[in-house]
Every structure is written in C-alpha cells, then in structure tokens.
mmCIF file of C-alpha atoms in Angstrom:
data_model
loop_
_atom_site.group_PDB
_atom_site.id
_atom_site.type_symbol
_atom_site.label_atom_id
_atom_site.label_comp_id
_atom_site.label_asym_id
_atom_site.label_seq_id
_atom_site.Cartn_x
_atom_site.Cartn_y
_atom_site.Cartn_z
ATOM 1 C CA GLU C 1 -20.044 50.751 21.147
ATOM 2 C CA ASP C 2 -19.043 52.131 17.718
ATOM 3 C CA GLN C 3 -15.349 51.909 18.560
ATOM 4 C CA ALA C 4 -15.749 48.342 19.769
ATOM 5 C CA SER C 5 -17.516 47.263 16.596
ATOM 6 C CA CYS C 6 -14.886 48.979 14.440
ATOM 7 C CA LEU C 7 -12.048 47.363 16.374
ATOM 8 C CA SER C 8 -13.663 43.944 16.160
ATOM 9 C CA LEU C 9 -13.529 44.238 12.376
ATOM 10 C CA PHE C 10 -9.787 44.818 12.441
ATOM 11 C CA TRP C 11 -9.291 42.002 14.953
ATOM 12 C CA GLN C 12 -11.180 39.779 12.549
ATOM 13 C CA LEU C 13 -8.745 40.785 9.811
ATOM 14 C CA CYS C 14 -5.825 39.865 12.078
ATOM 15 C CA PHE C 15 -7.351 36.470 12.854
ATOM 16 C CA ASN C 16 -7.853 35.844 9.140
ATOM 17 C CA LEU C 17 -4.237 36.796 8.410
ATOM 18 C CA MET C 18 -3.007 34.433 11.132
ATOM 19 C CA GLY C 19 -5.020 31.597 9.619
ATOM 20 C CA SER C 20 -7.115 31.041 12.731
ATOM 21 C CA LEU C 21 -10.232 30.412 10.659
ATOM 22 C CA LYS C 22 -11.084 27.775 8.081
ATOM 23 C CA SER C 23 -11.864 30.366 5.418
ATOM 24 C CA THR C 24 -9.440 33.260 5.171
ATOM 25 C CA VAL C 25 -11.658 35.630 3.199
ATOM 26 C CA GLU C 26 -15.071 34.902 4.598
ATOM 27 C CA PRO C 27 -15.883 36.522 7.921
ATOM 28 C CA GLY C 28 -15.834 34.327 10.969
ATOM 29 C CA SER C 29 -17.575 36.510 13.536
ATOM 30 C CA LYS C 30 -20.928 38.196 13.760
ATOM 31 C CA ALA C 31 -19.218 41.586 13.468
ATOM 32 C CA MET C 32 -18.378 40.799 9.872
ATOM 33 C CA HIS C 33 -21.734 39.562 8.575
ATOM 34 C CA GLU C 34 -23.246 42.275 6.397
ATOM 35 C CA LYS C 35 -26.786 40.978 6.613
ATOM 36 C CA GLU C 36 -26.859 40.647 10.408
ATOM 37 C CA VAL C 37 -25.336 43.986 11.409
ATOM 38 C CA VAL C 38 -26.793 47.458 10.890
ATOM 39 C CA PHE C 39 -23.873 49.745 10.075
ATOM 40 C CA ASP C 40 -23.545 53.454 10.656
ATOM 41 C CA ASN C 41 -21.223 55.409 8.330
ATOM 42 C CA PRO C 42 -17.912 54.944 10.196
ATOM 43 C CA SER C 43 -18.377 51.241 10.918
ATOM 44 C CA ARG C 44 -19.611 50.591 7.361
ATOM 45 C CA ALA C 45 -16.478 52.284 5.999
ATOM 46 C CA ASP C 46 -14.319 50.191 8.340
ATOM 47 C CA PHE C 47 -16.110 47.078 7.131
ATOM 48 C CA VAL C 48 -15.413 48.005 3.491
ATOM 49 C CA VAL C 49 -11.722 48.658 4.253
ATOM 50 C CA VAL C 50 -11.293 45.303 6.011
ATOM 51 C CA LYS C 51 -13.198 43.449 3.297
ATOM 52 C CA THR C 52 -11.107 45.110 0.548
ATOM 53 C CA VAL C 53 -7.814 44.282 2.271
ATOM 54 C CA MET C 54 -8.903 40.660 2.786
ATOM 55 C CA SER C 55 -10.001 40.431 -0.847
ATOM 56 C CA SER C 56 -6.675 41.770 -2.074
ATOM 57 C CA LEU C 57 -4.498 39.611 0.158
ATOM 58 C CA PHE C 58 -6.394 36.376 -0.411
ATOM 59 C CA GLY C 59 -6.993 36.665 -4.166
ATOM 60 C CA ARG C 60 -10.669 37.662 -4.322
ATOM 61 C CA TYR C 61 -9.916 40.482 -6.730
ATOM 62 C CA GLU C 62 -13.411 40.715 -8.180
ATOM 63 C CA GLN C 63 -14.894 41.417 -4.757
ATOM 64 C CA GLY C 64 -12.140 43.932 -3.934
ATOM 65 C CA ALA C 65 -12.590 45.720 -7.262
ATOM 66 C CA ARG C 66 -16.342 45.948 -6.731
ATOM 67 C CA LEU C 67 -15.799 47.484 -3.284
ATOM 68 C CA ALA C 68 -13.225 49.938 -4.668
ATOM 69 C CA ILE C 69 -15.610 51.109 -7.383
ATOM 70 C CA GLU C 70 -18.603 51.659 -5.060
ATOM 71 C CA LYS C 71 -18.943 55.333 -4.212
ATOM 72 C CA GLY C 72 -20.959 55.141 -0.989
ATOM 73 C CA ASP C 73 -18.182 54.710 1.568
ATOM 74 C CA GLN C 74 -15.542 56.791 -0.145
ATOM 75 C CA GLN C 75 -17.003 60.045 1.217
ATOM 76 C CA TYR C 76 -16.109 59.052 4.777
ATOM 77 C CA LEU C 77 -12.692 57.716 3.790
ATOM 78 C CA LYS C 78 -11.728 60.827 1.803
ATOM 79 C CA MET C 79 -12.800 63.295 4.474
ATOM 80 C CA LYS C 80 -9.970 65.688 5.326
ATOM 81 C CA GLY C 81 -8.326 64.431 8.477
ATOM 82 C CA GLY C 82 -10.191 61.147 8.004
ATOM 83 C CA PRO C 83 -9.034 57.703 9.017
ATOM 84 C CA ILE C 84 -5.403 56.781 8.523
ATOM 85 C CA TYR C 85 -6.277 53.514 6.821
ATOM 86 C CA ALA C 86 -7.980 55.320 3.907
ATOM 87 C CA LEU C 87 -4.682 55.125 2.010
ATOM 88 C CA LEU C 88 -4.546 51.392 2.722
ATOM 89 C CA PHE C 89 -8.036 51.030 1.261
ATOM 90 C CA MET C 90 -7.051 52.985 -1.840
ATOM 91 C CA PHE C 91 -3.915 50.897 -2.363
ATOM 92 C CA HIS C 92 -5.614 47.503 -1.991
ATOM 93 C CA GLY C 93 -8.568 48.652 -4.068
ATOM 94 C CA CYS C 94 -6.231 49.763 -6.850
ATOM 95 C CA LEU C 95 -4.374 46.432 -6.708
ATOM 96 C CA CYS C 96 -7.674 44.579 -7.090
ATOM 97 C CA LEU C 97 -8.639 46.789 -10.025
ATOM 98 C CA TYR C 98 -5.323 46.159 -11.787
ATOM 99 C CA ALA C 99 -5.720 42.408 -11.189
ATOM 100 C CA MET C 100 -9.235 42.460 -12.619
ATOM 101 C CA ALA C 101 -8.042 44.466 -15.631
ATOM 102 C CA ARG C 102 -5.498 41.721 -16.239
ATOM 103 C CA THR C 103 -7.950 38.823 -15.913
ATOM 104 C CA ASN C 104 -11.242 40.261 -17.185
ATOM 105 C CA LYS C 105 -10.599 41.483 -20.722
ATOM 106 C CA THR C 106 -14.239 42.472 -21.346
ATOM 107 C CA LYS C 107 -14.246 45.058 -18.541
ATOM 108 C CA LYS C 108 -10.585 46.035 -18.802
ATOM 109 C CA ARG C 109 -11.277 49.673 -19.713
ATOM 110 C CA LYS C 110 -13.658 50.139 -16.774
ATOM 111 C CA HIS C 111 -11.196 48.666 -14.284
ATOM 112 C CA MET C 112 -8.209 50.509 -15.732
ATOM 113 C CA ALA C 113 -10.022 53.860 -15.605
ATOM 114 C CA GLN C 114 -10.835 53.412 -11.914
ATOM 115 C CA ALA C 115 -7.340 52.101 -11.137
ATOM 116 C CA LYS C 116 -5.725 55.078 -12.868
ATOM 117 C CA ARG C 117 -7.939 57.471 -10.911
ATOM 118 C CA ILE C 118 -6.940 55.923 -7.569
ATOM 119 C CA HIS C 119 -3.293 55.664 -8.651
ATOM 120 C CA ARG C 120 -3.322 59.360 -9.560
ATOM 121 C CA GLU C 121 -4.764 60.259 -6.139
ATOM 122 C CA LEU C 122 -2.028 58.320 -4.349
ATOM 123 C CA THR C 123 0.601 59.943 -6.573
ATOM 124 C CA ASN C 124 -0.811 63.358 -5.636
ATOM 125 C CA PHE C 125 -0.462 62.452 -1.956
ATOM 126 C CA LEU C 126 3.193 61.643 -2.654
ATOM 127 C CA ARG C 127 3.706 64.947 -4.499
ATOM 128 C CA ASN C 128 2.187 66.739 -1.518
ATOM 129 C CA LYS C 129 5.004 65.328 0.627
ATOM 130 C CA ASN C 130 3.190 62.401 2.253
ATOM 131 C CA PRO C 131 6.026 59.892 2.867
ATOM 132 C CA ASN C 132 3.623 57.097 3.834
ATOM 133 C CA VAL C 133 2.515 56.419 0.262
ATOM 134 C CA LEU C 134 5.917 56.040 -1.406
ATOM 135 C CA HIS C 135 5.868 52.234 -1.295
ATOM 136 C CA TYR C 136 2.212 52.148 -2.393
ATOM 137 C CA VAL C 137 2.950 54.271 -5.443
ATOM 138 C CA SER C 138 6.066 52.265 -6.302
ATOM 139 C CA LEU C 139 4.181 48.969 -6.230
ATOM 140 C CA LEU C 140 1.303 50.399 -8.243
ATOM 141 C CA ASN C 141 3.770 51.773 -10.819
ATOM 142 C CA ALA C 142 5.195 48.270 -11.211
ATOM 143 C CA GLU C 143 1.704 46.755 -11.555
ATOM 144 C CA LYS C 144 0.745 49.322 -14.159
ATOM 145 C CA ALA C 145 3.961 48.728 -16.115
ATOM 146 C CA ALA C 146 3.495 44.949 -15.952
ATOM 147 C CA LEU C 147 -0.050 45.338 -17.192
ATOM 148 C CA ALA C 148 1.167 47.496 -20.069
ATOM 149 C CA GLN C 149 3.847 44.815 -20.727
ATOM 150 C CA LYS C 150 6.776 47.163 -20.616
ATOM 151 C CA ASN C 151 10.252 45.723 -20.544
ATOM 152 C CA GLN C 152 12.266 45.293 -17.343
ATOM 153 C CA GLU C 153 14.364 48.490 -17.705
ATOM 154 C CA ASP C 154 11.229 50.630 -17.955
ATOM 155 C CA VAL C 155 9.837 49.114 -14.751
ATOM 156 C CA LYS C 156 13.097 49.814 -12.899
ATOM 157 C CA LYS C 157 12.975 53.498 -13.959
ATOM 158 C CA LEU C 158 9.529 53.921 -12.426
#
C-alpha cells in the first residue's frame, strides 16, 4: 500500500508535466491532497519531493523554497542509501531558493544561506565522485553567478 501511494504521487507529477490537468501545480488526485491523506515518513517525503519539483518547474518558487527550508522530511531524504530522488529534491529546492533570493529582497540573506548550504552539499557529492550531480552543480553555479551579477566570462569558467 505504501509503494502504491508513493508511485501515485510520481504518476501525478507525470500527468502534471504532460498537461493532462487544468492546473499544473495543484494536485489533481486524492493522493496529492495534504489534508485528506495521512502520511507516514516515506510517503510524506515523496510528497515533498513531488511538490518541490512541481513548484520549481511551474514557477511557484515561494512554495518550493518553503519546502526546501523545512527540516522535517530531510532526515529521510538524507539517509545513507536513501532514495535516489533526494538529489533531485535538493537541486529543485536550491533552484527555488535562488529564485526567491532574486525576487524577494527582504529575505534574500535567508534564502541565499539555505541555497548555499544545499549547493555545497551537491558540490561535495560531486567531489566524492558522484557523476549524477555534475549537471545539477553546473546549473546551480550559473544561477549563483547570475544572482551575483558576474560577467559572462566568469559564468563560463564555472
């Protein structure tokens, strides 16, 4: 039952990406309604991952940044040998934080501090020879450089 509920969340993400629903960010099935479903730790973490990815892809950066900052579900996602999509969550969460740092000047320091922490973790994965995060780190380097308003040659060197 847990696997089915977790998979239904990812199917919901696929349906949202295909444009099968009227609203791309809002959940369209009962599996995605926070108030109607009682989550255990793994399915709650899956829900947060799917919600963060949807927020990042469809421009709801404030919601994605809030989910990236919350500490509750990160224990499950950072567990050694944990889910493979934990890196995906970190990447999309960091993108949302950089976007919020760009748009929300009053909370820029808060968002930048969290984004730098996540960016550093992904960079450490790359240093530890994880080839799956190379493109994540490259894109985050470009976002960070654009936010710092560096010139084009500096961004290419990153």
